[in-house]
CSV table of C-alpha atoms in Angstrom, one decimal:
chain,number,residue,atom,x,y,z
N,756,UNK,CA,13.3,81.0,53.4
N,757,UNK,CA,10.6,79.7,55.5
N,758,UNK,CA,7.1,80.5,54.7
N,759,UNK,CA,5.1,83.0,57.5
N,760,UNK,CA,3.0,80.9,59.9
N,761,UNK,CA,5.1,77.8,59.4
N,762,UNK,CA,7.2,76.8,62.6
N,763,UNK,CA,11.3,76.5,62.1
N,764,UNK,CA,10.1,72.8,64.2
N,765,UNK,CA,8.0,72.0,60.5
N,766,UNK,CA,9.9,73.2,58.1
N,767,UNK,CA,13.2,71.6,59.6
N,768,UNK,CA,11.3,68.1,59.8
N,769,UNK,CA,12.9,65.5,56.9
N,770,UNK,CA,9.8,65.1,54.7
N,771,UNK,CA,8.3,62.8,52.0
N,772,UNK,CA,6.4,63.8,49.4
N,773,UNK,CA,3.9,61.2,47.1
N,774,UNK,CA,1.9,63.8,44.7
N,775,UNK,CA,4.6,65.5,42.5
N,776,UNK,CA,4.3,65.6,38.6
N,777,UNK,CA,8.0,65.8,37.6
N,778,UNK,CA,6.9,67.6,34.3
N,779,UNK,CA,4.9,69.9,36.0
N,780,UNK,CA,8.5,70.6,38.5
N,781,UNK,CA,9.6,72.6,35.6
N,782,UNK,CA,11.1,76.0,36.8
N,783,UNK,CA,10.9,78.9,34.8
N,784,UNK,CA,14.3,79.0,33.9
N,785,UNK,CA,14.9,75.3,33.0
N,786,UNK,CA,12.3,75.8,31.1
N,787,UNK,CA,13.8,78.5,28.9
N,788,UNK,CA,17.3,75.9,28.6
N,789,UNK,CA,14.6,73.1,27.3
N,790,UNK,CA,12.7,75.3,24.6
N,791,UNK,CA,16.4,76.4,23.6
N,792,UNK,CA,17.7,73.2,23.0
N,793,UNK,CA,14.8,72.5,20.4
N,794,UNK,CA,15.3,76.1,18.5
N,795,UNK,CA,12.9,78.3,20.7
N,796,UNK,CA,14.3,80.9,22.6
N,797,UNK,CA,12.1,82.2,25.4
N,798,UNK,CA,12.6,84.9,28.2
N,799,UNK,CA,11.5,83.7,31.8
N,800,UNK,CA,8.7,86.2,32.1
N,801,UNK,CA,7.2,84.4,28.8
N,802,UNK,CA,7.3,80.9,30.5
N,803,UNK,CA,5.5,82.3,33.8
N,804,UNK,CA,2.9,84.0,31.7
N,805,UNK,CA,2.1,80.4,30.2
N,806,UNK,CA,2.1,79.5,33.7
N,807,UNK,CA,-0.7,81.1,34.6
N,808,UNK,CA,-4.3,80.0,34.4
N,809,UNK,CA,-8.1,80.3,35.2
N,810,UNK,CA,-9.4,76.9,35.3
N,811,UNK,CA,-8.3,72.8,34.8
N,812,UNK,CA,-8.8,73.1,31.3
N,813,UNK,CA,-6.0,76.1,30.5
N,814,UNK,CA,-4.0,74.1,33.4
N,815,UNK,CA,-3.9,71.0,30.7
N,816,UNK,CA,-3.2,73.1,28.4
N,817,UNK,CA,0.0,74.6,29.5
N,818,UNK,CA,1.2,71.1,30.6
N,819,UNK,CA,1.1,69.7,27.2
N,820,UNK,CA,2.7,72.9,25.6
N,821,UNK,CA,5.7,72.1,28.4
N,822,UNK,CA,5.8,68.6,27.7
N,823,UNK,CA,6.2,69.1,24.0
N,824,UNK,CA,9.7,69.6,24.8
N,825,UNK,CA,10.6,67.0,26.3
N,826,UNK,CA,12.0,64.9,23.5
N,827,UNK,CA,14.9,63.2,24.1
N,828,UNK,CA,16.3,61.0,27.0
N,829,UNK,CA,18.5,63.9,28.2
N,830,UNK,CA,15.8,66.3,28.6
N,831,UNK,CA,14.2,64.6,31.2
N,832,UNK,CA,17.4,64.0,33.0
N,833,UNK,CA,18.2,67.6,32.7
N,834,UNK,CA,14.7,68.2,35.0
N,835,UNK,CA,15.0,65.7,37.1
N,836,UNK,CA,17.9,67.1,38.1
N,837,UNK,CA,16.7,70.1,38.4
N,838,UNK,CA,14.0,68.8,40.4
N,839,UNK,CA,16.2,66.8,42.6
N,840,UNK,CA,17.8,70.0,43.9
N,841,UNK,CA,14.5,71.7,44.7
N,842,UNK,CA,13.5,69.2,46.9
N,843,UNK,CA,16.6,69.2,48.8
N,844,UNK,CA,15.9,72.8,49.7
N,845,UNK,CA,12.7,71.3,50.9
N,846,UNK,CA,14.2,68.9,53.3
N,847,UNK,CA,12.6,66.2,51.3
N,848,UNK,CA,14.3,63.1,51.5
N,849,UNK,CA,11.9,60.5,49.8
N,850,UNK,CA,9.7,61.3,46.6
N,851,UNK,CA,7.4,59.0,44.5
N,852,UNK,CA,7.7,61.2,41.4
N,853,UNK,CA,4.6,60.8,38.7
N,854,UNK,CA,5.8,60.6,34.9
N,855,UNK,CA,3.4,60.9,32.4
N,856,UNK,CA,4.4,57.8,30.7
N,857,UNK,CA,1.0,58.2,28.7
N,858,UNK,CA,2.1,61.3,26.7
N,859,UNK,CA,5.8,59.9,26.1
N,860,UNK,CA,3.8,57.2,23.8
N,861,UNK,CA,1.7,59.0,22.6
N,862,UNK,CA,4.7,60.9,21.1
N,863,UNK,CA,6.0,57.7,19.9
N,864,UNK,CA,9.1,58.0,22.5
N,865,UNK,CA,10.5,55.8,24.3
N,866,UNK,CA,9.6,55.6,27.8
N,867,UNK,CA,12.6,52.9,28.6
N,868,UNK,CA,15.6,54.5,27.7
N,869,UNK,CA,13.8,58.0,29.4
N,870,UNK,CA,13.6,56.2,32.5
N,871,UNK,CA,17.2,54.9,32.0
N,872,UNK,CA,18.1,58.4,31.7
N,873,UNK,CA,16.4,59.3,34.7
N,874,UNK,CA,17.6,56.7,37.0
N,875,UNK,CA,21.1,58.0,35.9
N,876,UNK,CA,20.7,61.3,37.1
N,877,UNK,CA,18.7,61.0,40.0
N,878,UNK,CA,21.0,58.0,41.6
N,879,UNK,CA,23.8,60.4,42.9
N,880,UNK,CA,21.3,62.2,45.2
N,881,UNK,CA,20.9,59.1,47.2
N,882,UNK,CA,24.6,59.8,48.7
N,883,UNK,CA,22.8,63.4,50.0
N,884,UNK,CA,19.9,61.8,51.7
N,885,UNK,CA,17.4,61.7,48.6
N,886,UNK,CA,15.6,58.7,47.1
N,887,UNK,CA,13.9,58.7,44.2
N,888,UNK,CA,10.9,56.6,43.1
N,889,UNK,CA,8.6,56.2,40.3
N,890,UNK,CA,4.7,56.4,39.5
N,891,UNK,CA,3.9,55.8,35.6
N,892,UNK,CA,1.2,57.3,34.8
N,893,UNK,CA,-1.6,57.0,32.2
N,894,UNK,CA,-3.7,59.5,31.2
N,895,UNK,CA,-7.3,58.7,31.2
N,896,UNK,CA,-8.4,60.5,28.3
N,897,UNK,CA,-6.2,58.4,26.0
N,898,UNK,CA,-8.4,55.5,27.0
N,899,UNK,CA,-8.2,52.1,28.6
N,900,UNK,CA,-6.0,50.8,25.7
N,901,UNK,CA,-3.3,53.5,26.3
N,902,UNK,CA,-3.4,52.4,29.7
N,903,UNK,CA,-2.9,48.8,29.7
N,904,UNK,CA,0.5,49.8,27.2
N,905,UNK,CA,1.8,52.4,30.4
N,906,UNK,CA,1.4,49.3,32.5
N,907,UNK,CA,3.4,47.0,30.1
N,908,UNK,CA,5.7,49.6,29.8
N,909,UNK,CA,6.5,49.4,33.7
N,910,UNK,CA,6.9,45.8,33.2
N,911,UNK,CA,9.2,46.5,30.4
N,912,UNK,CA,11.6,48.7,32.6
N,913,UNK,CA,11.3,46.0,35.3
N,914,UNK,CA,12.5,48.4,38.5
N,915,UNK,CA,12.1,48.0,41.9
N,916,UNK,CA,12.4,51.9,41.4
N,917,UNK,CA,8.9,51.6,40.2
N,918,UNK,CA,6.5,51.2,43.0
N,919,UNK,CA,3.0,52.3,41.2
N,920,UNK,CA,0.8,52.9,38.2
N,921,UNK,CA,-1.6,55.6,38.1
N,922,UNK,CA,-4.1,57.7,35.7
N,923,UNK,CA,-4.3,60.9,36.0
N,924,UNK,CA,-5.6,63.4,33.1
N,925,UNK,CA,-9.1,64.4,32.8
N,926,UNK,CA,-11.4,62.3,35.1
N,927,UNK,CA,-14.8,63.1,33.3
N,928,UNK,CA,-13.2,61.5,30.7
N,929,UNK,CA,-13.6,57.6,30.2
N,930,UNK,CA,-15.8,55.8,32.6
N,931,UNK,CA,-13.3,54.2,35.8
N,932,UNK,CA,-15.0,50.8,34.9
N,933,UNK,CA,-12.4,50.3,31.1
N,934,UNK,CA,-10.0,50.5,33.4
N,935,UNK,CA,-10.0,47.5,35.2
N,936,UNK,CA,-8.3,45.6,32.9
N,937,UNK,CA,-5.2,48.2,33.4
N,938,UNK,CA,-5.4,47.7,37.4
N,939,UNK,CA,-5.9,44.0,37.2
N,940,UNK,CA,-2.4,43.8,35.3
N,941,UNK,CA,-0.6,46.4,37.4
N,942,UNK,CA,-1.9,44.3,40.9
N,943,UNK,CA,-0.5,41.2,38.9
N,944,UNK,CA,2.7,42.7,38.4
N,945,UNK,CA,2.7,43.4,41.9
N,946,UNK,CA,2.6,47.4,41.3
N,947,UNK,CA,0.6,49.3,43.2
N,948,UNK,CA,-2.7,51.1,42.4
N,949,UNK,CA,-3.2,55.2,42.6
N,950,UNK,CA,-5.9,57.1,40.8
N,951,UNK,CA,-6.9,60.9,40.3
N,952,UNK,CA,-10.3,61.1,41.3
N,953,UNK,CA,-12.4,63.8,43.3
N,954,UNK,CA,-11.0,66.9,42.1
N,955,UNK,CA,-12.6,68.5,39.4
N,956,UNK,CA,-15.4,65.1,39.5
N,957,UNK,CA,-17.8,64.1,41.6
N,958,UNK,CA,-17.3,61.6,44.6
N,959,UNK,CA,-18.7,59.2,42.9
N,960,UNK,CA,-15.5,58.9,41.0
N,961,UNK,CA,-13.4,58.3,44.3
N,962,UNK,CA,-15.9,55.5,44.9
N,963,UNK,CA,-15.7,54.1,41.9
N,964,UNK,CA,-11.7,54.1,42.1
N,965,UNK,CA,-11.8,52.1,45.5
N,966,UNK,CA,-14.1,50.1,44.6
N,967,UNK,CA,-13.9,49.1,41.0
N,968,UNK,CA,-10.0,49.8,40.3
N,969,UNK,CA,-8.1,49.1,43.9
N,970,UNK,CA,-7.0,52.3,44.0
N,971,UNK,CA,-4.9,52.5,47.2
N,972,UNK,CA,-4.5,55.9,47.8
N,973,UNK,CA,-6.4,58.7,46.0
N,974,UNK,CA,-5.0,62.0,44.1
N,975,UNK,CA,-6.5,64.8,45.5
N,976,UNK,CA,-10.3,63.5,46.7
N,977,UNK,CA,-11.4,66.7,47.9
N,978,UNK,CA,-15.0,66.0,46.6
N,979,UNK,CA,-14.6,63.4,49.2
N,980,UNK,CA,-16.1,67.0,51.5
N,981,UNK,CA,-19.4,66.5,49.4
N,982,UNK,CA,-20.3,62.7,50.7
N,983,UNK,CA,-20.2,62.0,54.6
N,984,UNK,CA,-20.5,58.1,53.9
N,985,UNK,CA,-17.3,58.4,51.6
N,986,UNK,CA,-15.9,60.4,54.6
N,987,UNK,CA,-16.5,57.6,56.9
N,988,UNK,CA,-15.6,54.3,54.3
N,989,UNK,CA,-12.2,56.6,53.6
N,990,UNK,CA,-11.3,56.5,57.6
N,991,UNK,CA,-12.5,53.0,58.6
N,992,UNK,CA,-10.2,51.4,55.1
N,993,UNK,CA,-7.4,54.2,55.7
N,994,UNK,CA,-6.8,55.3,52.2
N,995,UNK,CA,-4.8,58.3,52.0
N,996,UNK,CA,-6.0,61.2,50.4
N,997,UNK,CA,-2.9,63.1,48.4
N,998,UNK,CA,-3.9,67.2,49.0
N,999,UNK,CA,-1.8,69.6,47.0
N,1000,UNK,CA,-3.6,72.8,48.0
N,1001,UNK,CA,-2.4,75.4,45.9
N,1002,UNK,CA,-3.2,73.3,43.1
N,1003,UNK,CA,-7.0,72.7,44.2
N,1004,UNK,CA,-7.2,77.0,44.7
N,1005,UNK,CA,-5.1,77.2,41.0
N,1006,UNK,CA,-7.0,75.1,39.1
N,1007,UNK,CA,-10.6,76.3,40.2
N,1008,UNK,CA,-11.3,72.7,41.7
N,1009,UNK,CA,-11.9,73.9,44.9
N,1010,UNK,CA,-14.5,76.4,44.4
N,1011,UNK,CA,-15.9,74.0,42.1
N,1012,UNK,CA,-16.0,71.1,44.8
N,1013,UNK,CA,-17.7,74.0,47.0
N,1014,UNK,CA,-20.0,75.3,44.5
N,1015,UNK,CA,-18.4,79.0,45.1
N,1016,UNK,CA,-17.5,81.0,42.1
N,1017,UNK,CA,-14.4,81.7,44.2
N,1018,UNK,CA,-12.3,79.9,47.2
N,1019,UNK,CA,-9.8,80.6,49.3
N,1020,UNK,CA,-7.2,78.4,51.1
N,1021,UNK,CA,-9.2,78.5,54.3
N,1022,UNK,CA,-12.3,76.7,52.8
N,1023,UNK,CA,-10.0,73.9,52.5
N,1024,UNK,CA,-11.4,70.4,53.8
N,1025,UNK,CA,-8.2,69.3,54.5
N,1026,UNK,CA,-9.0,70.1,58.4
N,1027,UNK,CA,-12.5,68.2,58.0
N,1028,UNK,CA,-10.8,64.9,56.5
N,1029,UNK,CA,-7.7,64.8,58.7
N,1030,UNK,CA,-10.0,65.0,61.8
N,1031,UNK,CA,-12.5,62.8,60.2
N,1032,UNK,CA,-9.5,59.9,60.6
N,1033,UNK,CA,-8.6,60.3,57.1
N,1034,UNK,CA,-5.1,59.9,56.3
N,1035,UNK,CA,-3.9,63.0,54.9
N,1036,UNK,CA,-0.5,63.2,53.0
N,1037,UNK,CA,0.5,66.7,51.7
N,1038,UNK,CA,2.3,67.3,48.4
N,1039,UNK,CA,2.7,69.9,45.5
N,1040,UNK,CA,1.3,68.4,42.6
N,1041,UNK,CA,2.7,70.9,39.8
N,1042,UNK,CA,5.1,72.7,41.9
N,1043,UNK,CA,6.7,75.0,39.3
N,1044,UNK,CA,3.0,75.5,37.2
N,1045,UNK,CA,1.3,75.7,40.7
N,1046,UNK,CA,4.1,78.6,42.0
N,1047,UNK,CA,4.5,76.6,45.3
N,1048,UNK,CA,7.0,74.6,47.7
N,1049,UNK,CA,6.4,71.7,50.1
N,1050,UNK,CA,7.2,74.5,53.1
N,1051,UNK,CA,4.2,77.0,51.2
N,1052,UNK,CA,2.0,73.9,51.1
N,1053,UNK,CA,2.5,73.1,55.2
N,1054,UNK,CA,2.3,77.0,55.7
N,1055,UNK,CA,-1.4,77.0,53.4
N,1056,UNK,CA,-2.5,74.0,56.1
N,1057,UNK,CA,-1.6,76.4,58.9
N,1058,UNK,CA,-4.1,79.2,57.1
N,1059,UNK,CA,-6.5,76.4,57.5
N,1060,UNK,CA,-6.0,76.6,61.1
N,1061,UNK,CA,-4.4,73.3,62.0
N,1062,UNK,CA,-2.4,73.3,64.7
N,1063,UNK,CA,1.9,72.3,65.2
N,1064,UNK,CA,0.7,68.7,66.5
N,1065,UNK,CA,-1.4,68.4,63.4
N,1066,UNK,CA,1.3,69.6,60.6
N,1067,UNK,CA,3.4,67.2,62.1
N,1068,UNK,CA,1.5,64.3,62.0
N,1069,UNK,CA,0.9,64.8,58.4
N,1070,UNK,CA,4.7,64.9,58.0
N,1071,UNK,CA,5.2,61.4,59.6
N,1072,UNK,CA,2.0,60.4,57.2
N,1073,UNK,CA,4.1,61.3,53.9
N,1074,UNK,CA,6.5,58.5,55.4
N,1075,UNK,CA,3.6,56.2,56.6
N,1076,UNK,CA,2.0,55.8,53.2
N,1077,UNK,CA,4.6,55.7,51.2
N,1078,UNK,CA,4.9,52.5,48.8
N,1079,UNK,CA,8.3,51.4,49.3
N,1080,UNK,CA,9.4,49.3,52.2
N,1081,UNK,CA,9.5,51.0,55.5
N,1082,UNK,CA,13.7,51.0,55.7
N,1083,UNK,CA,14.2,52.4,52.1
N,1084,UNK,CA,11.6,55.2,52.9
N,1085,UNK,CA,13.8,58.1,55.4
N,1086,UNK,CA,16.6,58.7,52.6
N,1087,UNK,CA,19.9,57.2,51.7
């Protein structure tokens, strides 16, 4: 069902989205199917409860309590899956997809043979108009060691399916700088460069991302609001910004970036950056943890008060900055 204030011209627009965790695409219900397969039973209602937070911090935590059942090849194809037939329902017909390759070491898995098992499932969706492709991802409070082994890893698979390498995590972590090393190997390997920064931190950390790493587009950079320069070096170089508003309002980064105990989707700055000349592309981030669709996310930008002209240049944005080649990026 379409979302109230979004236009039936929107939400029937083919769309690509470039911010979406697949672990964090986990519906309630596939949930309970991966907890049962590893010997814990668990009602829906139970799972939604853990979905629920007041802050980043409780946000981690619920990620790594869902990703400590993914264990085995065939758990991540069963989501993916699962995954693949939510976003046809949002007209999506192109999707970098984020895996936390980062936490599959660390859990001394094998993040080959769970990509193998994810190319497996996801490949028969190209026949309905959905392509699949793939950001590994490091997460920067393992350190700059951990990272450099998700970038091998990437060269390990050796995909064309794999068109970046990113960190994501907790960004007042580890200092940007020990990761240069990891972005140095991934531009070598001719991957390209993404970073989380400017959500929860400062904009100093979007700075330092450009700057120091290469980072090529930027995960959420709403602090970006906080430093006019930024605003102006982000539109002159075009570097996308990736906004998943319901995550920013979920999470607390918002009203943090503001300096508001509280925010709503109106005090947004997506509005500010795409009329600044930013490039803007809109995404769900954690759809399932978040409680949010691609259509809720274009119907949040339309509580922000931008206009039918506006929602659908940000549509034809998703498809602009995407990383694979302009004829592989509108679908099978």
């Amino acid at each position: 069902m379409t979302p109230p204030l979004l236009s039936d011209r929107i939400a029937s627009l083919p769309k690509a989205e470039l911010h979406l965790h697949l672990e964090g695409s986990i519906q309630p219900a596939t949930v309970c199917a991966l907890t049962a397969r590893h010997g814990v039973v668990m009602t829906q209602e139970e799972v939604r409860q853990r979905y629920a937070y007041r802050d980043f911090r409780e946000f981690i935590e619920a990620f790594k309590w869902v990703t400590s059942f993914l264990r085995e090849p065939q758990d991540y194809a069963l989501i993916a899956r699962d995954l693949a037939e939510h976003l046809l329902t949002q007209r999506v017909v192109y999707a970098e997809v984020t895996l936390s390759i980062g936490v599959m070491l660390l859990r001394k898995q094998q993040p080959e043979a769970n990509f193998e098992a994810l190319l497996r499932a996801t490949e028969p969706f190209e026949s309905r108009r959905l392509r699949f492709r793939w950001v590994f991802d490091a997460a920067r409070q393992f350190g700059a060691d951990a990272a450099m082994e998700v970038v091998e890893s990437a060269k390990r698979c050796n995909s064309k399916a794999i068109v970046a390498f990113g960190t994501g995590g907790d960004e007042l972590s580890v200092p940007t700088k020990e990761f240069r090393g990891a972005y140095d190997r991934a531009a070598q390997l001719g991957v390209h460069r993404l970073m989380h920064a400017g959500e929860i931190g400062g904009p100093e950390k979007i700075r330092e991302a450009i700057e120091l790493l290469g980072a090529e587009r930027i995960g959420h950079g709403i602090a970006a609001i906080n430093d006019p320069q930024l605003m102006d070096l982000l539109a002159e170089r075009k570097i996308p910004l990736e906004i998943c508003p319901a995550s920013n309002l979920r999470t607390g980064a918002l009203a943090r970036q503001l300096g508001r105990e509280n925010a709503t989707i109106e005090d947004h700055p997506l509005p500010k950056f795409l009329r600044h000349g930013i490039p803007v592309v809109l995404s769900t981030d954690d759809p399932a943890m978040f409680h949010t669709t691609l259509d809720e996310e274009y119907a949040n930008s339309a509580r922000m008060g931008l206009q039918g002209d506006e929602l659908a240049r940000i549509v034809e944005m998703g498809f602009e900055h995407a990383f694979s080649p302009a004829d592989e990026r509108r679908g099978a």
